[in-house]
């Protein structure tokens, strides 16, 4: 996963999520789509404009799509800036130096050799976050190394790898087991056979585990993630090194074709995209990327199916609802609270303002999605959807109006329900 707000910022953003102008910069669509954006180590950059009191400044600039902190990626170029050949060559050399040390093919070759090793020779360097072959042992003899890496551990790389918790660049907050199992069971009950996991490594793992343990399970998945460390655990058809903020496949056309083939298998039937972007990422570039993935899926559709939509679960804080629906009007927000293992605040079972604000946005009809009644969710026959226990139906709004898990009250002056 890429840039994320500091944990305390998520709730503060509730009041400002709809007014991006006050945040300092806005992303701009390139005026000339045929002119490619300059490249940084994370792929094509995005065009931004500074905003002061809601007014755009006249000069626009390119910056990294993935990193919000210039300490992580210091790319900066004015839109109208002309660079010399020497500076362009230096930039290209810098971009190459920042790429992963191993190619995708080298990672696959190492993985195939690693799984053939006897258990006593399977080692993992915690310092370097790398699976070690016998030839590598000498270079890591003074590092902290785990031995006897089992097949089960190889199937759960998110438990071997340290989460990248740089809050402004990666901030990998991983689904708690409760949420992960809910998603797997829900996807199975809805009849999906393939899951495009965009920034959801733990869900990808659990789907693959279920498929290997349960012969009746026919769900398979592919993971698209910016964390290249996953390359060493998966074959090419199971993982693509990917930046969801600019639709960039780091391994080029071969990875793009793997994704295309996965989406278009069985003429595009039975596939869903599940994505868990960093909460501080701008909604607009994410929406543009997701529409490009939808277009890839649609390429495999017949003319008769042109009206169909790619089913999507977009996991994001509830206070971005208006921004998401601006780009995907058919989406609705479910009441299910998504929680994370390694996040201090986003935990299940808390009450009041301490509840996880993370929800599921989807274009699947909500009456088809059953939420767990043992957790207090109940079906509202008037709204025809499952809602949280405290989300009471308002007879004046004719809707279950709560967004944050608390009971909202109807304000007759505002003519709508408001937070307590």
Short mmCIF file of C-alpha atoms in Angstrom, two decimals:
data_model
loop_
_atom_site.label_atom_id
_atom_site.label_comp_id
_atom_site.label_asym_id
_atom_site.label_seq_id
_atom_site.Cartn_x
_atom_site.Cartn_y
_atom_site.Cartn_z
CA UNK A 1 0.00 0.00 0.00
CA UNK A 2 1.06 3.60 -0.58
CA UNK A 3 0.59 6.96 1.20
CA UNK A 4 -1.60 7.10 4.27
CA UNK A 5 -2.61 9.70 6.81
CA UNK A 6 -1.17 9.57 10.28
CA UNK A 7 -3.52 7.49 12.48
CA UNK A 8 -4.88 10.58 14.25
CA UNK A 9 -5.59 12.38 10.98
CA UNK A 10 -8.28 10.00 9.77
CA UNK A 11 -10.99 11.33 12.04
CA UNK A 12 -9.89 14.92 11.54
CA UNK A 13 -10.30 14.49 7.79
CA UNK A 14 -14.02 13.90 8.26
CA UNK A 15 -14.79 17.59 8.13
CA UNK A 16 -12.49 18.39 5.22
CA UNK A 17 -12.81 15.36 2.96
CA UNK A 18 -15.28 17.16 0.71
CA UNK A 19 -13.24 20.37 0.34
CA UNK A 20 -9.90 19.41 -1.13
CA UNK A 21 -9.11 23.04 -1.93
CA UNK A 22 -8.28 23.73 1.71
CA UNK A 23 -5.65 20.96 1.82
CA UNK A 24 -3.04 22.80 -0.26
CA UNK A 25 -2.83 20.81 -3.51
CA UNK A 26 -5.20 19.24 -6.00
CA UNK A 27 -4.44 16.65 -8.64
CA UNK A 28 -5.08 17.77 -12.21
CA UNK A 29 -5.87 15.80 -15.33
CA UNK A 30 -3.13 16.29 -17.90
CA UNK A 31 -4.26 18.81 -20.55
CA UNK A 32 -2.66 16.65 -23.23
CA UNK A 33 -3.26 12.91 -22.64
CA UNK A 34 -0.95 12.13 -25.58
CA UNK A 35 1.98 13.77 -23.79
CA UNK A 36 3.31 11.29 -21.22
CA UNK A 37 3.99 12.51 -17.70
CA UNK A 38 7.63 12.44 -16.54
CA UNK A 39 8.68 9.32 -14.67
CA UNK A 40 9.88 8.90 -11.09
CA UNK A 41 10.91 5.56 -9.51
CA UNK A 42 7.21 4.84 -8.90
CA UNK A 43 6.12 5.27 -12.51
CA UNK A 44 4.36 8.19 -14.23
CA UNK A 45 4.04 11.22 -11.98
CA UNK A 46 0.82 13.17 -11.39
CA UNK A 47 0.14 16.79 -12.25
CA UNK A 48 -0.74 18.94 -9.23
CA UNK A 49 -1.69 22.53 -8.60
CA UNK A 50 -1.32 24.44 -5.35
CA UNK A 51 -4.53 25.84 -3.93
CA UNK A 52 -4.75 28.85 -1.64
CA UNK A 53 -8.11 29.60 0.00
CA UNK A 54 -9.86 27.62 -2.72
CA UNK A 55 -8.09 29.47 -5.56
CA UNK A 56 -5.69 27.72 -7.90
CA UNK A 57 -2.24 29.15 -8.40
CA UNK A 58 -1.21 29.57 -12.00
CA UNK A 59 1.86 27.31 -12.11
CA UNK A 60 1.39 23.54 -11.98
CA UNK A 61 3.93 20.85 -11.18
CA UNK A 62 4.58 17.12 -11.44
CA UNK A 63 5.25 15.05 -8.32
CA UNK A 64 5.27 11.38 -7.28
CA UNK A 65 1.90 9.66 -7.32
CA UNK A 66 2.71 7.29 -4.46
CA UNK A 67 4.76 9.25 -1.93
CA UNK A 68 3.38 12.23 -0.06
CA UNK A 69 6.65 12.87 1.74
CA UNK A 70 9.46 14.23 -0.44
CA UNK A 71 11.95 12.41 1.80
CA UNK A 72 10.67 9.19 0.20
CA UNK A 73 10.52 10.46 -3.37
CA UNK A 74 11.82 13.97 -4.05
CA UNK A 75 10.64 14.19 -7.66
CA UNK A 76 9.51 17.70 -8.58
CA UNK A 77 9.18 19.34 -11.97
CA UNK A 78 7.24 22.39 -13.07
CA UNK A 79 4.80 21.60 -15.87
CA UNK A 80 6.44 24.10 -18.22
CA UNK A 81 10.02 23.32 -17.18
CA UNK A 82 12.48 22.32 -19.92
CA UNK A 83 15.17 19.84 -18.85
CA UNK A 84 18.58 19.38 -20.42
CA UNK A 85 19.67 16.05 -21.84
CA UNK A 86 22.11 15.62 -18.95
CA UNK A 87 19.38 16.10 -16.32
CA UNK A 88 17.08 13.66 -18.12
CA UNK A 89 19.87 11.07 -18.26
CA UNK A 90 20.62 11.57 -14.56
CA UNK A 91 16.94 11.14 -13.73
CA UNK A 92 16.75 7.92 -15.74
CA UNK A 93 19.82 6.58 -13.94
CA UNK A 94 18.32 7.48 -10.57
CA UNK A 95 15.03 5.75 -11.46
CA UNK A 96 16.93 2.61 -12.39
CA UNK A 97 18.93 2.62 -9.14
CA UNK A 98 15.70 2.80 -7.13
CA UNK A 99 14.20 -0.33 -8.69
CA UNK A 100 14.14 -3.66 -6.80
CA UNK A 101 17.49 -5.50 -6.82
CA UNK A 102 16.01 -8.57 -8.55
CA UNK A 103 13.91 -8.82 -11.69
CA UNK A 104 10.53 -10.55 -11.58
CA UNK A 105 11.97 -13.58 -13.38
CA UNK A 106 14.88 -13.81 -10.94
CA UNK A 107 12.42 -13.77 -8.02
CA UNK A 108 10.46 -16.63 -9.58
CA UNK A 109 13.62 -18.66 -10.21
CA UNK A 110 14.78 -18.14 -6.62
CA UNK A 111 11.35 -19.12 -5.26
CA UNK A 112 11.31 -22.36 -7.27
CA UNK A 113 14.78 -23.23 -5.94
CA UNK A 114 13.78 -22.29 -2.38
CA UNK A 115 10.75 -24.59 -2.20
CA UNK A 116 12.91 -27.52 -3.35
CA UNK A 117 15.27 -27.07 -0.40
CA UNK A 118 14.95 -29.35 2.64
CA UNK A 119 13.26 -27.65 5.60
CA UNK A 120 16.56 -27.25 7.48
CA UNK A 121 17.98 -25.14 4.62
CA UNK A 122 15.01 -22.80 4.19
CA UNK A 123 16.01 -19.50 5.77
CA UNK A 124 14.62 -15.97 5.84
CA UNK A 125 16.65 -12.86 6.69
CA UNK A 126 14.54 -10.59 8.89
CA UNK A 127 16.91 -7.65 8.44
CA UNK A 128 16.90 -7.82 4.64
CA UNK A 129 13.35 -9.23 4.39
CA UNK A 130 14.57 -11.84 1.94
CA UNK A 131 14.30 -15.58 1.39
CA UNK A 132 17.81 -16.98 1.40
CA UNK A 133 19.32 -19.63 -0.84
CA UNK A 134 22.44 -21.48 0.43
CA UNK A 135 24.70 -19.25 -1.68
CA UNK A 136 23.33 -16.21 0.21
CA UNK A 137 24.04 -17.43 3.73
CA UNK A 138 27.55 -15.96 3.99
CA UNK A 139 26.32 -12.42 3.26
CA UNK A 140 23.70 -12.65 6.04
CA UNK A 141 25.63 -14.56 8.73
CA UNK A 142 25.57 -11.56 11.10
CA UNK A 143 21.88 -10.77 10.48
CA UNK A 144 18.86 -12.06 12.36
CA UNK A 145 17.79 -15.09 10.34
CA UNK A 146 14.75 -17.34 10.75
CA UNK A 147 15.26 -21.02 9.91
CA UNK A 148 13.01 -23.94 9.03
CA UNK A 149 10.62 -21.85 6.93
CA UNK A 150 7.64 -24.10 6.38
CA UNK A 151 5.27 -24.28 3.42
CA UNK A 152 2.59 -22.76 5.68
CA UNK A 153 4.81 -19.75 6.37
CA UNK A 154 5.50 -19.34 2.66
CA UNK A 155 1.75 -19.18 2.10
CA UNK A 156 1.43 -16.34 4.65
CA UNK A 157 4.16 -13.86 3.63
CA UNK A 158 2.37 -10.98 5.38
CA UNK A 159 3.23 -12.70 8.66
CA UNK A 160 6.89 -13.10 7.71
CA UNK A 161 7.40 -9.60 6.37
CA UNK A 162 7.53 -6.55 8.60
CA UNK A 163 4.69 -4.15 7.70
CA UNK A 164 6.02 -1.05 5.97
CA UNK A 165 4.65 1.48 8.44
CA UNK A 166 6.09 4.68 7.04
CA UNK A 167 2.86 6.61 7.46
CA UNK A 168 3.17 8.76 4.36
CA UNK A 169 4.50 6.22 1.88
CA UNK A 170 3.42 2.62 2.53
CA UNK A 171 1.65 2.23 5.89
CA UNK A 172 0.62 -1.38 5.43
CA UNK A 173 -2.30 -1.92 7.73
CA UNK A 174 -3.35 -5.53 7.27
CA UNK A 175 -6.88 -6.89 7.63
CA UNK A 176 -7.60 -8.52 10.97
CA UNK A 177 -8.51 -12.19 10.74
CA UNK A 178 -12.17 -11.35 11.51
CA UNK A 179 -12.51 -9.03 8.51
CA UNK A 180 -10.45 -11.25 6.23
CA UNK A 181 -12.59 -14.32 6.89
CA UNK A 182 -15.75 -12.26 6.47
CA UNK A 183 -14.60 -11.20 3.00
CA UNK A 184 -13.64 -14.73 1.94
CA UNK A 185 -16.98 -16.17 3.11
CA UNK A 186 -18.91 -13.31 1.51
CA UNK A 187 -17.14 -13.63 -1.84
CA UNK A 188 -17.82 -17.36 -1.83
CA UNK A 189 -21.50 -16.93 -0.96
CA UNK A 190 -21.91 -14.36 -3.77
CA UNK A 191 -20.56 -16.91 -6.24
CA UNK A 192 -17.35 -15.19 -7.32
CA UNK A 193 -14.62 -17.42 -8.74
CA UNK A 194 -11.83 -14.86 -9.18
CA UNK A 195 -10.73 -11.95 -7.00
CA UNK A 196 -8.50 -9.12 -8.19
CA UNK A 197 -6.85 -8.07 -4.91
CA UNK A 198 -5.55 -4.50 -5.24
CA UNK A 199 -3.55 -3.65 -2.13
CA UNK A 200 -5.07 -6.50 -0.07
CA UNK A 201 -2.22 -9.00 0.51
CA UNK A 202 -3.79 -10.74 3.49
CA UNK A 203 -7.05 -11.39 1.63
CA UNK A 204 -5.03 -12.80 -1.27
CA UNK A 205 -3.28 -15.17 1.13
CA UNK A 206 -6.47 -16.41 2.73
CA UNK A 207 -8.16 -17.04 -0.62
CA UNK A 208 -5.20 -19.11 -1.77
CA UNK A 209 -5.03 -20.97 1.56
CA UNK A 210 -8.70 -21.87 1.34
CA UNK A 211 -8.28 -23.08 -2.24
CA UNK A 212 -5.37 -25.33 -1.26
CA UNK A 213 -7.06 -26.71 1.89
CA UNK A 214 -10.63 -27.02 0.61
CA UNK A 215 -10.97 -28.94 -2.64
CA UNK A 216 -14.54 -27.62 -3.00
CA UNK A 217 -13.31 -24.02 -3.09
CA UNK A 218 -12.93 -22.77 -6.65
CA UNK A 219 -11.92 -19.16 -5.90
CA UNK A 220 -8.55 -17.92 -7.11
CA UNK A 221 -6.91 -14.52 -6.87
CA UNK A 222 -4.11 -12.30 -8.11
CA UNK A 223 -2.47 -9.60 -5.97
CA UNK A 224 -1.58 -6.14 -7.30
CA UNK A 225 0.56 -4.32 -4.72
CA UNK A 226 3.30 -1.68 -4.52
CA UNK A 227 5.33 -3.77 -2.06
CA UNK A 228 7.88 -5.56 -4.27
CA UNK A 229 8.85 -7.90 -1.41
CA UNK A 230 5.85 -10.07 -2.28
CA UNK A 231 7.54 -10.88 -5.61
CA UNK A 232 9.69 -13.50 -3.89
CA UNK A 233 6.67 -15.51 -2.71
CA UNK A 234 4.52 -15.73 -5.83
CA UNK A 235 4.63 -16.81 -9.46
CA UNK A 236 3.89 -14.26 -12.21
CA UNK A 237 0.20 -15.22 -12.41
CA UNK A 238 -0.33 -14.57 -8.69
CA UNK A 239 1.40 -11.22 -8.09
CA UNK A 240 2.04 -8.00 -10.00
CA UNK A 241 4.19 -5.18 -8.63
CA UNK A 242 1.74 -2.30 -9.12
CA UNK A 243 1.11 1.33 -8.21
CA UNK A 244 -2.63 1.90 -7.81
CA UNK A 245 -2.25 5.70 -7.96
CA UNK A 246 -1.12 5.75 -11.59
CA UNK A 247 -2.02 2.27 -12.94
CA UNK A 248 1.68 1.48 -13.32
CA UNK A 249 2.88 -2.12 -13.69
CA UNK A 250 6.55 -2.05 -12.66
CA UNK A 251 7.29 -5.18 -14.68
CA UNK A 252 5.85 -3.78 -17.87
CA UNK A 253 3.67 -5.36 -20.49
CA UNK A 254 4.08 -8.94 -19.24
CA UNK A 255 2.49 -8.04 -15.89
CA UNK A 256 -0.25 -6.01 -17.58
CA UNK A 257 -1.11 -9.03 -19.74
CA UNK A 258 -1.31 -11.28 -16.65
CA UNK A 259 -3.82 -8.88 -15.16
CA UNK A 260 -5.75 -8.61 -18.41
CA UNK A 261 -5.96 -12.38 -18.80
CA UNK A 262 -7.18 -12.76 -15.22
CA UNK A 263 -9.94 -10.17 -15.65
CA UNK A 264 -11.08 -11.49 -19.03
CA UNK A 265 -11.08 -15.20 -18.17
CA UNK A 266 -14.51 -16.82 -18.77
CA UNK A 267 -15.50 -13.71 -20.74
CA UNK A 268 -15.19 -11.64 -17.59
CA UNK A 269 -17.78 -13.61 -15.63
CA UNK A 270 -17.34 -14.41 -11.94
CA UNK A 271 -14.65 -11.81 -11.16
CA UNK A 272 -14.64 -9.03 -8.54
CA UNK A 273 -12.11 -6.36 -7.61
CA UNK A 274 -11.40 -5.83 -3.90
CA UNK A 275 -9.24 -2.84 -3.08
CA UNK A 276 -7.99 -1.32 0.17
CA UNK A 277 -6.17 1.91 -0.76
CA UNK A 278 -4.23 4.01 1.72
CA UNK A 279 -6.74 6.27 3.44
CA UNK A 280 -4.79 9.47 2.80
CA UNK A 281 -4.56 8.86 -0.94
CA UNK A 282 -6.43 11.24 -3.21
CA UNK A 283 -9.70 9.73 -4.42
CA UNK A 284 -9.46 11.10 -7.96
CA UNK A 285 -6.29 9.27 -9.11
CA UNK A 286 -7.57 6.10 -7.46
CA UNK A 287 -10.87 6.41 -9.32
CA UNK A 288 -9.04 6.98 -12.61
CA UNK A 289 -6.93 3.87 -12.01
CA UNK A 290 -9.94 1.73 -11.11
CA UNK A 291 -11.72 2.88 -14.27
CA UNK A 292 -8.69 1.74 -16.28
CA UNK A 293 -8.93 -1.69 -14.63
CA UNK A 294 -12.65 -1.71 -15.44
CA UNK A 295 -11.79 -0.88 -19.06
CA UNK A 296 -9.39 -3.85 -19.15
CA UNK A 297 -12.23 -6.08 -17.95
CA UNK A 298 -14.68 -4.61 -20.47
CA UNK A 299 -12.36 -5.42 -23.38
CA UNK A 300 -13.37 -9.05 -22.92
CA UNK A 301 -17.10 -8.29 -22.91
CA UNK A 302 -19.40 -8.72 -25.87
CA UNK A 303 -21.50 -5.82 -27.18
CA UNK A 304 -24.55 -7.34 -25.48
CA UNK A 305 -22.82 -7.08 -22.08
CA UNK A 306 -21.69 -3.47 -22.46
CA UNK A 307 -24.14 -2.36 -19.74
CA UNK A 308 -22.59 -4.63 -17.11
CA UNK A 309 -20.36 -3.31 -14.32
CA UNK A 310 -17.30 -4.95 -12.85
CA UNK A 311 -18.27 -5.80 -9.25
CA UNK A 312 -16.10 -3.87 -6.80
CA UNK A 313 -15.49 -3.69 -3.05
CA UNK A 314 -13.65 -0.42 -2.30
CA UNK A 315 -12.60 -0.32 1.36
CA UNK A 316 -12.26 3.26 2.62
CA UNK A 317 -13.30 5.53 5.52
CA UNK A 318 -16.98 6.47 5.55
CA UNK A 319 -16.26 10.21 5.40
CA UNK A 320 -15.09 9.86 1.80
CA UNK A 321 -18.53 8.66 0.68
CA UNK A 322 -19.41 11.80 -1.27
CA UNK A 323 -16.04 11.82 -3.05
CA UNK A 324 -16.30 8.17 -4.05
CA UNK A 325 -19.88 8.54 -5.26
CA UNK A 326 -18.83 11.56 -7.30
CA UNK A 327 -16.82 9.14 -9.49
CA UNK A 328 -18.96 6.01 -9.00
CA UNK A 329 -22.60 7.11 -8.55
CA UNK A 330 -23.86 3.52 -8.41
CA UNK A 331 -21.82 2.74 -5.29
CA UNK A 332 -23.44 2.41 -1.88
CA UNK A 333 -21.77 2.19 1.51
CA UNK A 334 -22.26 -0.85 3.73
CA UNK A 335 -22.34 -0.63 7.54
CA UNK A 336 -19.74 -3.37 8.05
CA UNK A 337 -16.77 -2.07 10.06
CA UNK A 338 -13.44 -3.27 8.65
CA UNK A 339 -10.67 -3.68 11.24
CA UNK A 340 -6.91 -4.12 11.05
CA UNK A 341 -4.36 -6.17 12.97
CA UNK A 342 -1.60 -3.60 13.24
CA UNK A 343 -3.57 -0.37 13.58
CA UNK A 344 -3.90 1.11 17.05
CA UNK A 345 -7.31 2.67 16.40
CA UNK A 346 -9.13 0.65 13.76
CA UNK A 347 -10.20 -2.27 15.92
CA UNK A 348 -13.48 -4.17 16.10
CA UNK A 349 -15.61 -4.01 19.24
CA UNK A 350 -14.91 -0.41 20.19
CA UNK A 351 -17.80 1.99 20.70
CA UNK A 352 -18.59 5.65 20.10
CA UNK A 353 -16.00 7.65 18.17
CA UNK A 354 -13.41 4.92 18.78
CA UNK A 355 -15.06 2.58 16.29
CA UNK A 356 -13.28 1.82 13.03
CA UNK A 357 -14.41 4.35 10.40
CA UNK A 358 -13.49 1.99 7.54
CA UNK A 359 -16.39 0.74 5.42
CA UNK A 360 -17.08 -1.11 2.17
CA UNK A 361 -18.25 0.82 -0.89
CA UNK A 362 -19.74 -1.38 -3.58
CA UNK A 363 -21.87 -1.52 -6.72
CA UNK A 364 -23.36 -4.86 -5.65
CA UNK A 365 -26.99 -4.43 -4.48
CA UNK A 366 -26.84 -4.19 -0.67
CA UNK A 367 -29.77 -6.58 -0.19
CA UNK A 368 -27.52 -9.35 -1.53
CA UNK A 369 -24.87 -8.80 1.13
CA UNK A 370 -25.48 -10.51 4.47
CA UNK A 371 -23.63 -9.02 7.43
CA UNK A 372 -22.93 -11.17 10.53
CA UNK A 373 -25.90 -11.05 12.92
CA UNK A 374 -23.71 -12.41 15.73
CA UNK A 375 -21.91 -9.04 15.64
CA UNK A 376 -25.16 -7.12 15.99
CA UNK A 377 -25.90 -6.39 12.35
CA UNK A 378 -29.58 -6.71 11.45
CA UNK A 379 -31.69 -6.52 8.31
CA UNK A 380 -33.81 -3.40 7.83
CA UNK A 381 -36.87 -4.44 5.78
CA UNK A 382 -37.59 -0.83 4.84
CA UNK A 383 -34.08 -0.08 3.53
CA UNK A 384 -33.65 -3.65 2.26
CA UNK A 385 -30.13 -3.91 3.62
CA UNK A 386 -28.18 -4.98 6.69
CA UNK A 387 -27.32 -2.18 9.11
CA UNK A 388 -25.41 -1.88 12.39
CA UNK A 389 -27.21 -2.27 15.71
CA UNK A 390 -27.28 1.47 16.53
CA UNK A 391 -28.31 2.52 13.02
CA UNK A 392 -32.01 3.19 13.54
CA UNK A 393 -34.46 3.79 10.70
CA UNK A 394 -35.63 7.43 10.61
CA UNK A 395 -39.27 7.78 9.64
CA UNK A 396 -38.68 11.36 8.47
CA UNK A 397 -35.69 10.56 6.23
CA UNK A 398 -37.12 7.13 5.40
CA UNK A 399 -33.64 5.66 5.77
CA UNK A 400 -31.19 4.19 8.25
CA UNK A 401 -29.04 7.29 8.33
CA UNK A 402 -26.05 6.63 10.61
CA UNK A 403 -22.65 6.59 8.93
CA UNK A 404 -20.34 6.08 11.91
CA UNK A 405 -22.01 3.28 13.90
CA UNK A 406 -23.66 5.59 16.43
CA UNK A 407 -27.35 6.49 16.65
CA UNK A 408 -28.01 9.68 14.71
CA UNK A 409 -30.82 12.09 15.58
CA UNK A 410 -33.20 13.86 13.22
CA UNK A 411 -32.83 17.64 13.07
CA UNK A 412 -36.05 19.30 11.93
CA UNK A 413 -34.28 22.57 11.15
CA UNK A 414 -31.74 20.84 8.87
CA UNK A 415 -34.40 18.40 7.66
CA UNK A 416 -31.96 15.51 7.99
CA UNK A 417 -30.35 13.27 10.59
CA UNK A 418 -27.15 14.49 12.23
CA UNK A 419 -24.44 13.02 14.43
CA UNK A 420 -25.06 13.09 18.19
#
